[in-house]
């Protein structure tokens, strides 16, 4: 965190020409981090510390236009009152629970005995391009999806597009996965695929002990916690709200709440070109906010047939998503406009 804010201090001393680029990308290779700022204010960072810290690259932390964190701090930078569950939930990430039998989702440096594996790891391989700009900044990175023996199953190329103004922040993530030497099966699994772990204030209030199960059916206890300042509420494009959004389809999902006095709406958009559009939602009141286009049979509780999406050897598939972080309420008109723009 100190390194991230040090970069921001350097930006404030930048040349007038750099200042014209409102949205700045700064790559500090020694820190394995590309920091993103809007008008000199911290927005997020693409971090790739390596498998000894994280089993995949992530965007972390993510802040609103008002400067408040929308993502949980733990386990990298714990904050008072946060849950300390699911150590693999860090910032904003993209992976899946069953890729040729490998669990990429639950992999972390603190795997509990209930998770048997085999586990897959996503390793950053390079920053392909980066461009700061007045209206947007673009970052393209590459990574390898490795099996338990370190052999590549998938080659990933991801482009992030960052935008921001006085009241909002936007992240587009466009990820292309290419199968390496053999077919890759994404077996139906609820653990996927693009996800965020939200700050405590954006969780839904919990009034009783709760149990949540992972991909292998193992239950995790989540204790009753102090609900002071906890104000989150989900709402889907289909009008479903609260805990009922889990396992439903929709082309977008919003999570609204208040963080340190700032009303915030976080909206995640699916794209019509994505597999099995509109996506299923793997969204939990305790702060997991995920869109899963590949878990049809599990997320529908067996009401729909299995997708079991297979990517043939040498072929590619692209997933497109947008995250909108709006200060204040993201009304229906604003969301509809974003849907139309992103769909183009």
mmCIF file of C-alpha atoms in Angstrom:
data_model
loop_
_atom_site.group_PDB
_atom_site.id
_atom_site.type_symbol
_atom_site.label_atom_id
_atom_site.label_comp_id
_atom_site.label_asym_id
_atom_site.label_seq_id
_atom_site.Cartn_x
_atom_site.Cartn_y
_atom_site.Cartn_z
ATOM 1 C CA UNK A 1 0.000 0.000 0.000
ATOM 2 C CA UNK A 2 2.806 2.445 0.863
ATOM 3 C CA UNK A 3 4.352 1.758 -2.534
ATOM 4 C CA UNK A 4 1.049 2.526 -4.278
ATOM 5 C CA UNK A 5 0.662 5.907 -2.592
ATOM 6 C CA UNK A 6 4.338 6.728 -3.204
ATOM 7 C CA UNK A 7 3.681 6.349 -6.919
ATOM 8 C CA UNK A 8 0.750 8.750 -6.574
ATOM 9 C CA UNK A 9 3.039 11.309 -4.914
ATOM 10 C CA UNK A 10 5.445 11.053 -7.830
ATOM 11 C CA UNK A 11 2.557 11.606 -10.241
ATOM 12 C CA UNK A 12 1.577 14.826 -8.493
ATOM 13 C CA UNK A 13 5.067 16.144 -9.322
ATOM 14 C CA UNK A 14 4.873 15.067 -12.988
ATOM 15 C CA UNK A 15 5.498 17.340 -15.968
ATOM 16 C CA UNK A 16 2.645 19.394 -17.496
ATOM 17 C CA UNK A 17 2.607 17.025 -20.467
ATOM 18 C CA UNK A 18 1.994 14.038 -18.210
ATOM 19 C CA UNK A 19 -0.713 15.983 -16.397
ATOM 20 C CA UNK A 20 -2.687 16.139 -19.657
ATOM 21 C CA UNK A 21 -3.088 12.372 -19.336
ATOM 22 C CA UNK A 22 -5.761 12.374 -16.651
ATOM 23 C CA UNK A 23 -5.692 8.603 -16.324
ATOM 24 C CA UNK A 24 -2.166 7.459 -15.611
ATOM 25 C CA UNK A 25 -0.510 4.052 -15.635
ATOM 26 C CA UNK A 26 2.812 3.663 -13.822
ATOM 27 C CA UNK A 27 4.643 0.328 -13.988
ATOM 28 C CA UNK A 28 7.133 -0.353 -11.195
ATOM 29 C CA UNK A 29 8.628 -3.692 -12.161
ATOM 30 C CA UNK A 30 10.494 -4.093 -8.887
ATOM 31 C CA UNK A 31 7.163 -3.938 -7.039
ATOM 32 C CA UNK A 32 5.377 -6.100 -9.650
ATOM 33 C CA UNK A 33 2.668 -3.474 -9.886
ATOM 34 C CA UNK A 34 1.025 -1.196 -12.440
ATOM 35 C CA UNK A 35 -0.672 1.634 -10.548
ATOM 36 C CA UNK A 36 -3.691 3.459 -11.973
ATOM 37 C CA UNK A 37 -4.652 6.997 -10.994
ATOM 38 C CA UNK A 38 -7.354 9.434 -12.128
ATOM 39 C CA UNK A 39 -6.447 13.125 -11.860
ATOM 40 C CA UNK A 40 -3.665 12.102 -9.492
ATOM 41 C CA UNK A 41 -6.014 10.171 -7.170
ATOM 42 C CA UNK A 42 -5.469 6.442 -6.528
ATOM 43 C CA UNK A 43 -7.908 4.206 -8.424
ATOM 44 C CA UNK A 44 -6.471 0.680 -8.486
ATOM 45 C CA UNK A 45 -3.379 -1.380 -9.323
ATOM 46 C CA UNK A 46 -2.688 -4.476 -11.353
ATOM 47 C CA UNK A 47 -0.484 -6.556 -9.069
ATOM 48 C CA UNK A 48 1.361 -9.781 -9.864
ATOM 49 C CA UNK A 49 3.479 -10.626 -6.809
ATOM 50 C CA UNK A 50 3.870 -14.268 -7.838
ATOM 51 C CA UNK A 51 2.626 -17.652 -6.551
ATOM 52 C CA UNK A 52 4.426 -17.329 -3.237
ATOM 53 C CA UNK A 53 1.976 -14.505 -2.390
ATOM 54 C CA UNK A 54 -1.007 -14.837 -4.758
ATOM 55 C CA UNK A 55 -1.930 -17.683 -7.086
ATOM 56 C CA UNK A 56 -3.170 -15.254 -9.761
ATOM 57 C CA UNK A 57 -2.699 -11.579 -10.730
ATOM 58 C CA UNK A 58 -5.451 -9.261 -9.454
ATOM 59 C CA UNK A 59 -6.623 -5.665 -9.419
ATOM 60 C CA UNK A 60 -6.104 -4.502 -5.841
ATOM 61 C CA UNK A 61 -7.199 -2.362 -4.124
ATOM 62 C CA UNK A 62 -10.062 -0.641 -5.977
ATOM 63 C CA UNK A 63 -11.297 2.792 -4.865
ATOM 64 C CA UNK A 64 -14.311 4.942 -5.677
ATOM 65 C CA UNK A 65 -14.207 8.466 -7.095
ATOM 66 C CA UNK A 66 -14.578 9.629 -3.493
ATOM 67 C CA UNK A 67 -11.429 7.764 -2.517
ATOM 68 C CA UNK A 68 -13.060 4.946 -0.529
ATOM 69 C CA UNK A 69 -12.109 1.290 -0.826
ATOM 70 C CA UNK A 70 -14.765 -0.926 -2.391
ATOM 71 C CA UNK A 71 -12.666 -4.090 -2.042
ATOM 72 C CA UNK A 72 -11.770 -5.961 1.142
ATOM 73 C CA UNK A 73 -8.288 -5.390 2.536
ATOM 74 C CA UNK A 74 -7.641 -8.829 4.060
ATOM 75 C CA UNK A 75 -5.431 -10.800 3.600
ATOM 76 C CA UNK A 76 -2.962 -8.339 2.026
ATOM 77 C CA UNK A 77 -3.834 -5.230 4.047
ATOM 78 C CA UNK A 78 -6.304 -6.092 6.829
ATOM 79 C CA UNK A 79 -8.764 -3.504 8.127
ATOM 80 C CA UNK A 80 -10.655 -3.579 11.442
ATOM 81 C CA UNK A 81 -13.949 -5.468 11.401
ATOM 82 C CA UNK A 82 -13.375 -7.467 8.214
ATOM 83 C CA UNK A 83 -14.141 -11.124 7.797
ATOM 84 C CA UNK A 84 -11.060 -13.325 7.577
ATOM 85 C CA UNK A 85 -12.480 -16.087 5.401
ATOM 86 C CA UNK A 86 -11.668 -17.330 1.908
ATOM 87 C CA UNK A 87 -8.027 -16.175 1.573
ATOM 88 C CA UNK A 88 -8.277 -16.645 -2.202
ATOM 89 C CA UNK A 89 -10.771 -13.737 -2.416
ATOM 90 C CA UNK A 90 -8.480 -10.780 -3.197
ATOM 91 C CA UNK A 91 -9.497 -7.609 -5.043
ATOM 92 C CA UNK A 92 -10.890 -8.330 -8.512
ATOM 93 C CA UNK A 93 -9.829 -11.514 -10.281
ATOM 94 C CA UNK A 94 -10.677 -13.951 -13.098
ATOM 95 C CA UNK A 95 -10.391 -17.740 -12.829
ATOM 96 C CA UNK A 96 -12.473 -20.911 -12.482
ATOM 97 C CA UNK A 97 -13.049 -23.839 -10.156
ATOM 98 C CA UNK A 98 -12.653 -26.782 -12.569
ATOM 99 C CA UNK A 99 -10.337 -26.507 -15.579
ATOM 100 C CA UNK A 100 -9.324 -29.963 -16.796
ATOM 101 C CA UNK A 101 -9.921 -31.098 -13.231
ATOM 102 C CA UNK A 102 -7.783 -28.330 -11.694
ATOM 103 C CA UNK A 103 -9.147 -25.894 -9.102
ATOM 104 C CA UNK A 104 -7.905 -22.391 -9.886
ATOM 105 C CA UNK A 105 -10.523 -20.659 -7.705
ATOM 106 C CA UNK A 106 -9.644 -21.979 -4.230
ATOM 107 C CA UNK A 107 -5.873 -21.929 -4.661
ATOM 108 C CA UNK A 108 -4.006 -19.719 -2.179
ATOM 109 C CA UNK A 109 -0.941 -19.834 0.072
ATOM 110 C CA UNK A 110 -3.277 -20.745 2.944
ATOM 111 C CA UNK A 111 -5.236 -23.703 1.588
ATOM 112 C CA UNK A 112 -7.272 -25.495 4.254
ATOM 113 C CA UNK A 113 -7.229 -29.306 4.521
ATOM 114 C CA UNK A 114 -10.782 -29.380 3.159
ATOM 115 C CA UNK A 115 -9.507 -28.361 -0.289
ATOM 116 C CA UNK A 116 -7.980 -31.400 -1.949
ATOM 117 C CA UNK A 117 -6.982 -30.040 -5.350
ATOM 118 C CA UNK A 118 -5.311 -30.572 -7.741
ATOM 119 C CA UNK A 119 -4.820 -26.813 -7.970
ATOM 120 C CA UNK A 120 -4.013 -24.606 -10.911
ATOM 121 C CA UNK A 121 -1.984 -21.395 -10.799
ATOM 122 C CA UNK A 122 -2.110 -18.316 -13.023
ATOM 123 C CA UNK A 123 1.309 -16.741 -13.527
ATOM 124 C CA UNK A 124 1.857 -13.270 -15.002
ATOM 125 C CA UNK A 125 4.189 -13.423 -18.011
ATOM 126 C CA UNK A 126 4.399 -9.826 -19.178
ATOM 127 C CA UNK A 127 3.077 -6.332 -19.717
ATOM 128 C CA UNK A 128 2.417 -6.308 -23.460
ATOM 129 C CA UNK A 129 1.421 -2.643 -23.755
ATOM 130 C CA UNK A 130 0.261 0.295 -21.664
ATOM 131 C CA UNK A 131 -1.026 3.712 -22.614
ATOM 132 C CA UNK A 132 -2.130 6.561 -20.366
ATOM 133 C CA UNK A 133 -4.626 9.060 -21.721
ATOM 134 C CA UNK A 134 -6.984 11.974 -21.227
ATOM 135 C CA UNK A 135 -10.206 9.956 -21.325
ATOM 136 C CA UNK A 136 -8.975 6.425 -20.742
ATOM 137 C CA UNK A 137 -5.913 4.297 -20.120
ATOM 138 C CA UNK A 138 -5.282 0.853 -21.549
ATOM 139 C CA UNK A 139 -3.162 -1.954 -20.131
ATOM 140 C CA UNK A 140 -2.588 -5.294 -21.882
ATOM 141 C CA UNK A 141 -0.984 -8.134 -19.947
ATOM 142 C CA UNK A 142 -0.306 -11.821 -20.503
ATOM 143 C CA UNK A 143 -0.403 -14.823 -18.193
ATOM 144 C CA UNK A 144 -0.202 -18.619 -18.242
ATOM 145 C CA UNK A 145 -2.733 -20.951 -16.607
ATOM 146 C CA UNK A 146 -0.570 -23.788 -15.256
ATOM 147 C CA UNK A 147 -1.551 -27.244 -14.062
ATOM 148 C CA UNK A 148 -0.267 -28.883 -10.878
ATOM 149 C CA UNK A 149 2.958 -29.861 -12.660
ATOM 150 C CA UNK A 150 3.604 -26.356 -13.995
ATOM 151 C CA UNK A 151 2.542 -27.219 -17.554
ATOM 152 C CA UNK A 152 0.569 -24.561 -19.433
ATOM 153 C CA UNK A 153 -3.064 -25.333 -20.192
ATOM 154 C CA UNK A 154 -4.172 -21.860 -21.274
ATOM 155 C CA UNK A 155 -2.471 -18.738 -22.535
ATOM 156 C CA UNK A 156 -4.221 -15.570 -21.357
ATOM 157 C CA UNK A 157 -4.165 -12.115 -22.889
ATOM 158 C CA UNK A 158 -6.119 -9.470 -20.985
ATOM 159 C CA UNK A 159 -6.751 -5.837 -21.824
ATOM 160 C CA UNK A 160 -7.960 -3.496 -19.096
ATOM 161 C CA UNK A 161 -9.534 -0.175 -20.039
ATOM 162 C CA UNK A 162 -9.697 2.328 -17.166
ATOM 163 C CA UNK A 163 -11.910 5.439 -17.159
ATOM 164 C CA UNK A 164 -12.905 7.953 -14.506
ATOM 165 C CA UNK A 165 -14.570 11.284 -13.824
ATOM 166 C CA UNK A 166 -15.668 13.265 -10.779
ATOM 167 C CA UNK A 167 -18.401 10.785 -9.869
ATOM 168 C CA UNK A 168 -17.439 7.412 -11.330
ATOM 169 C CA UNK A 169 -14.774 4.867 -12.121
ATOM 170 C CA UNK A 170 -14.996 2.206 -14.851
ATOM 171 C CA UNK A 171 -12.958 -0.906 -15.628
ATOM 172 C CA UNK A 172 -13.427 -2.968 -18.784
ATOM 173 C CA UNK A 173 -11.749 -6.356 -18.687
ATOM 174 C CA UNK A 174 -11.402 -8.194 -22.011
ATOM 175 C CA UNK A 175 -9.787 -11.601 -21.528
ATOM 176 C CA UNK A 176 -8.850 -14.048 -24.289
ATOM 177 C CA UNK A 177 -7.944 -17.603 -23.332
ATOM 178 C CA UNK A 178 -6.173 -19.868 -25.837
ATOM 179 C CA UNK A 179 -5.958 -23.608 -25.264
ATOM 180 C CA UNK A 180 -2.417 -24.883 -25.471
ATOM 181 C CA UNK A 181 -1.549 -28.454 -26.496
ATOM 182 C CA UNK A 182 -4.877 -30.152 -25.808
ATOM 183 C CA UNK A 183 -8.585 -29.484 -25.359
ATOM 184 C CA UNK A 184 -9.535 -27.679 -22.157
ATOM 185 C CA UNK A 185 -12.746 -28.616 -20.362
ATOM 186 C CA UNK A 186 -14.399 -26.068 -18.070
ATOM 187 C CA UNK A 187 -16.656 -28.477 -16.212
ATOM 188 C CA UNK A 188 -19.801 -26.914 -14.736
ATOM 189 C CA UNK A 189 -18.791 -25.482 -11.369
ATOM 190 C CA UNK A 190 -20.209 -22.693 -9.242
ATOM 191 C CA UNK A 191 -16.781 -21.217 -8.454
ATOM 192 C CA UNK A 192 -16.198 -18.645 -11.173
ATOM 193 C CA UNK A 193 -15.430 -16.576 -13.066
ATOM 194 C CA UNK A 194 -14.923 -12.816 -12.845
ATOM 195 C CA UNK A 195 -15.201 -11.804 -9.211
ATOM 196 C CA UNK A 196 -14.652 -9.196 -6.524
ATOM 197 C CA UNK A 197 -14.453 -9.446 -2.755
ATOM 198 C CA UNK A 198 -16.178 -6.371 -1.408
ATOM 199 C CA UNK A 199 -15.368 -4.110 1.529
ATOM 200 C CA UNK A 200 -17.217 -4.899 4.759
ATOM 201 C CA UNK A 201 -19.529 -1.858 4.367
ATOM 202 C CA UNK A 202 -20.796 -3.239 1.044
ATOM 203 C CA UNK A 203 -21.707 -6.635 2.425
ATOM 204 C CA UNK A 204 -25.365 -7.316 3.161
ATOM 205 C CA UNK A 205 -26.164 -7.209 6.900
ATOM 206 C CA UNK A 206 -26.049 -10.628 8.551
ATOM 207 C CA UNK A 207 -28.197 -11.402 11.591
ATOM 208 C CA UNK A 208 -27.370 -15.058 12.183
ATOM 209 C CA UNK A 209 -24.515 -17.567 11.799
ATOM 210 C CA UNK A 210 -24.196 -18.682 8.190
ATOM 211 C CA UNK A 211 -22.670 -21.598 6.347
ATOM 212 C CA UNK A 212 -21.350 -21.471 2.795
ATOM 213 C CA UNK A 213 -20.145 -24.415 0.750
ATOM 214 C CA UNK A 214 -17.233 -24.504 -1.643
ATOM 215 C CA UNK A 215 -16.899 -26.366 -4.949
ATOM 216 C CA UNK A 216 -16.296 -29.672 -3.125
ATOM 217 C CA UNK A 217 -19.320 -29.258 -0.843
ATOM 218 C CA UNK A 218 -17.239 -28.394 2.219
ATOM 219 C CA UNK A 219 -18.998 -25.988 4.576
ATOM 220 C CA UNK A 220 -17.350 -22.818 5.849
ATOM 221 C CA UNK A 221 -18.677 -21.162 9.008
ATOM 222 C CA UNK A 222 -19.130 -17.394 8.794
ATOM 223 C CA UNK A 223 -19.821 -16.015 12.294
ATOM 224 C CA UNK A 224 -22.256 -13.274 13.274
ATOM 225 C CA UNK A 225 -20.480 -9.931 13.041
ATOM 226 C CA UNK A 226 -21.116 -6.340 14.024
ATOM 227 C CA UNK A 227 -23.446 -4.930 11.329
ATOM 228 C CA UNK A 228 -22.776 -1.286 12.138
ATOM 229 C CA UNK A 229 -22.178 0.527 8.851
ATOM 230 C CA UNK A 230 -22.941 -2.599 6.789
ATOM 231 C CA UNK A 231 -25.389 -1.426 4.111
ATOM 232 C CA UNK A 232 -25.023 -3.530 0.951
ATOM 233 C CA UNK A 233 -27.937 -4.675 -1.218
ATOM 234 C CA UNK A 234 -27.862 -6.617 -4.478
ATOM 235 C CA UNK A 235 -30.227 -5.935 -7.356
ATOM 236 C CA UNK A 236 -30.197 -7.714 -10.708
ATOM 237 C CA UNK A 237 -31.244 -6.572 -14.175
ATOM 238 C CA UNK A 238 -34.304 -8.808 -13.701
ATOM 239 C CA UNK A 239 -35.397 -6.998 -10.533
ATOM 240 C CA UNK A 240 -34.285 -9.739 -8.111
ATOM 241 C CA UNK A 241 -32.840 -8.402 -4.847
ATOM 242 C CA UNK A 242 -30.853 -9.486 -1.810
ATOM 243 C CA UNK A 243 -29.709 -13.058 -1.295
ATOM 244 C CA UNK A 244 -32.200 -14.255 -3.912
ATOM 245 C CA UNK A 245 -29.887 -13.075 -6.715
ATOM 246 C CA UNK A 246 -27.625 -16.100 -6.264
ATOM 247 C CA UNK A 247 -28.079 -18.627 -9.057
ATOM 248 C CA UNK A 248 -30.158 -16.329 -11.257
ATOM 249 C CA UNK A 249 -29.417 -15.047 -14.747
ATOM 250 C CA UNK A 250 -29.112 -11.387 -15.717
ATOM 251 C CA UNK A 251 -27.086 -9.115 -17.964
ATOM 252 C CA UNK A 252 -26.003 -6.939 -15.036
ATOM 253 C CA UNK A 253 -25.935 -6.910 -11.250
ATOM 254 C CA UNK A 254 -25.635 -3.929 -8.927
ATOM 255 C CA UNK A 255 -24.477 -3.767 -5.324
ATOM 256 C CA UNK A 256 -25.355 -0.530 -3.533
ATOM 257 C CA UNK A 257 -24.368 0.750 -0.121
ATOM 258 C CA UNK A 258 -22.600 3.503 1.788
ATOM 259 C CA UNK A 259 -18.880 3.565 2.572
ATOM 260 C CA UNK A 260 -17.795 6.160 5.142
ATOM 261 C CA UNK A 261 -20.633 8.472 4.182
ATOM 262 C CA UNK A 262 -20.273 8.056 0.406
ATOM 263 C CA UNK A 263 -23.229 6.349 -1.322
ATOM 264 C CA UNK A 264 -21.779 3.911 -3.854
ATOM 265 C CA UNK A 265 -23.228 1.618 -6.507
ATOM 266 C CA UNK A 266 -21.017 -1.103 -7.962
ATOM 267 C CA UNK A 267 -22.387 -2.595 -11.190
ATOM 268 C CA UNK A 268 -20.927 -5.559 -13.077
ATOM 269 C CA UNK A 269 -22.015 -6.006 -16.708
ATOM 270 C CA UNK A 270 -22.078 -9.120 -18.852
ATOM 271 C CA UNK A 271 -21.605 -8.847 -22.637
ATOM 272 C CA UNK A 272 -23.833 -10.336 -25.376
ATOM 273 C CA UNK A 273 -20.810 -12.009 -27.020
ATOM 274 C CA UNK A 274 -19.881 -13.921 -23.863
ATOM 275 C CA UNK A 275 -20.470 -17.663 -23.582
ATOM 276 C CA UNK A 276 -24.004 -18.610 -22.414
ATOM 277 C CA UNK A 277 -25.192 -14.980 -22.153
ATOM 278 C CA UNK A 278 -26.830 -13.729 -19.962
ATOM 279 C CA UNK A 279 -24.565 -14.943 -17.201
ATOM 280 C CA UNK A 280 -25.453 -16.660 -13.948
ATOM 281 C CA UNK A 281 -24.555 -14.784 -10.776
ATOM 282 C CA UNK A 282 -22.499 -16.235 -7.941
ATOM 283 C CA UNK A 283 -23.186 -13.346 -5.545
ATOM 284 C CA UNK A 284 -23.199 -13.804 -1.774
ATOM 285 C CA UNK A 285 -24.251 -11.462 1.000
ATOM 286 C CA UNK A 286 -20.918 -11.867 2.785
ATOM 287 C CA UNK A 287 -19.138 -9.934 0.046
ATOM 288 C CA UNK A 288 -18.427 -12.268 -2.876
ATOM 289 C CA UNK A 289 -19.648 -10.626 -6.104
ATOM 290 C CA UNK A 290 -19.101 -12.861 -9.140
ATOM 291 C CA UNK A 291 -20.451 -13.523 -12.637
ATOM 292 C CA UNK A 292 -20.182 -17.128 -13.798
ATOM 293 C CA UNK A 293 -21.098 -17.929 -17.421
ATOM 294 C CA UNK A 294 -19.846 -21.532 -17.251
ATOM 295 C CA UNK A 295 -21.621 -23.050 -14.234
ATOM 296 C CA UNK A 296 -25.116 -23.427 -15.690
ATOM 297 C CA UNK A 297 -26.214 -26.787 -14.237
ATOM 298 C CA UNK A 298 -24.828 -26.122 -10.748
ATOM 299 C CA UNK A 299 -26.082 -22.544 -10.444
ATOM 300 C CA UNK A 300 -29.532 -23.502 -11.716
ATOM 301 C CA UNK A 301 -29.647 -26.351 -9.154
ATOM 302 C CA UNK A 302 -30.004 -28.844 -11.989
ATOM 303 C CA UNK A 303 -32.857 -27.067 -13.751
ATOM 304 C CA UNK A 304 -30.691 -26.514 -16.832
ATOM 305 C CA UNK A 305 -28.461 -29.103 -18.552
ATOM 306 C CA UNK A 306 -24.710 -29.003 -18.052
ATOM 307 C CA UNK A 307 -22.741 -26.709 -20.338
ATOM 308 C CA UNK A 308 -19.338 -28.350 -19.754
ATOM 309 C CA UNK A 309 -17.726 -25.810 -22.064
ATOM 310 C CA UNK A 310 -14.812 -27.236 -24.038
ATOM 311 C CA UNK A 311 -12.154 -25.094 -25.712
ATOM 312 C CA UNK A 312 -10.432 -27.115 -28.473
ATOM 313 C CA UNK A 313 -6.635 -27.214 -28.617
ATOM 314 C CA UNK A 314 -5.247 -24.151 -30.383
ATOM 315 C CA UNK A 315 -8.575 -22.282 -30.260
ATOM 316 C CA UNK A 316 -9.445 -19.128 -28.314
ATOM 317 C CA UNK A 317 -12.423 -17.717 -26.451
ATOM 318 C CA UNK A 318 -12.927 -14.137 -25.259
ATOM 319 C CA UNK A 319 -14.807 -12.898 -22.196
ATOM 320 C CA UNK A 320 -15.804 -9.242 -21.890
ATOM 321 C CA UNK A 321 -16.972 -7.546 -18.675
ATOM 322 C CA UNK A 322 -17.378 -4.016 -17.367
ATOM 323 C CA UNK A 323 -17.279 -2.796 -13.772
ATOM 324 C CA UNK A 324 -18.895 0.577 -12.985
ATOM 325 C CA UNK A 325 -18.297 2.219 -9.606
ATOM 326 C CA UNK A 326 -20.744 5.108 -9.283
ATOM 327 C CA UNK A 327 -20.694 7.630 -6.460
ATOM 328 C CA UNK A 328 -24.368 7.960 -5.572
ATOM 329 C CA UNK A 329 -27.103 5.710 -6.867
ATOM 330 C CA UNK A 330 -26.688 4.242 -10.363
ATOM 331 C CA UNK A 331 -30.256 4.763 -11.601
ATOM 332 C CA UNK A 332 -31.928 2.623 -14.246
ATOM 333 C CA UNK A 333 -31.345 5.182 -17.009
ATOM 334 C CA UNK A 334 -27.610 5.399 -16.315
ATOM 335 C CA UNK A 335 -27.263 1.624 -16.194
ATOM 336 C CA UNK A 336 -29.253 1.176 -19.415
ATOM 337 C CA UNK A 337 -26.951 3.680 -21.122
ATOM 338 C CA UNK A 338 -23.907 1.754 -19.936
ATOM 339 C CA UNK A 339 -25.406 -1.526 -21.174
ATOM 340 C CA UNK A 340 -25.984 -0.058 -24.643
ATOM 341 C CA UNK A 341 -22.509 1.471 -24.820
ATOM 342 C CA UNK A 342 -20.702 -1.619 -23.567
ATOM 343 C CA UNK A 343 -22.689 -3.958 -25.830
ATOM 344 C CA UNK A 344 -21.438 -2.069 -28.876
#
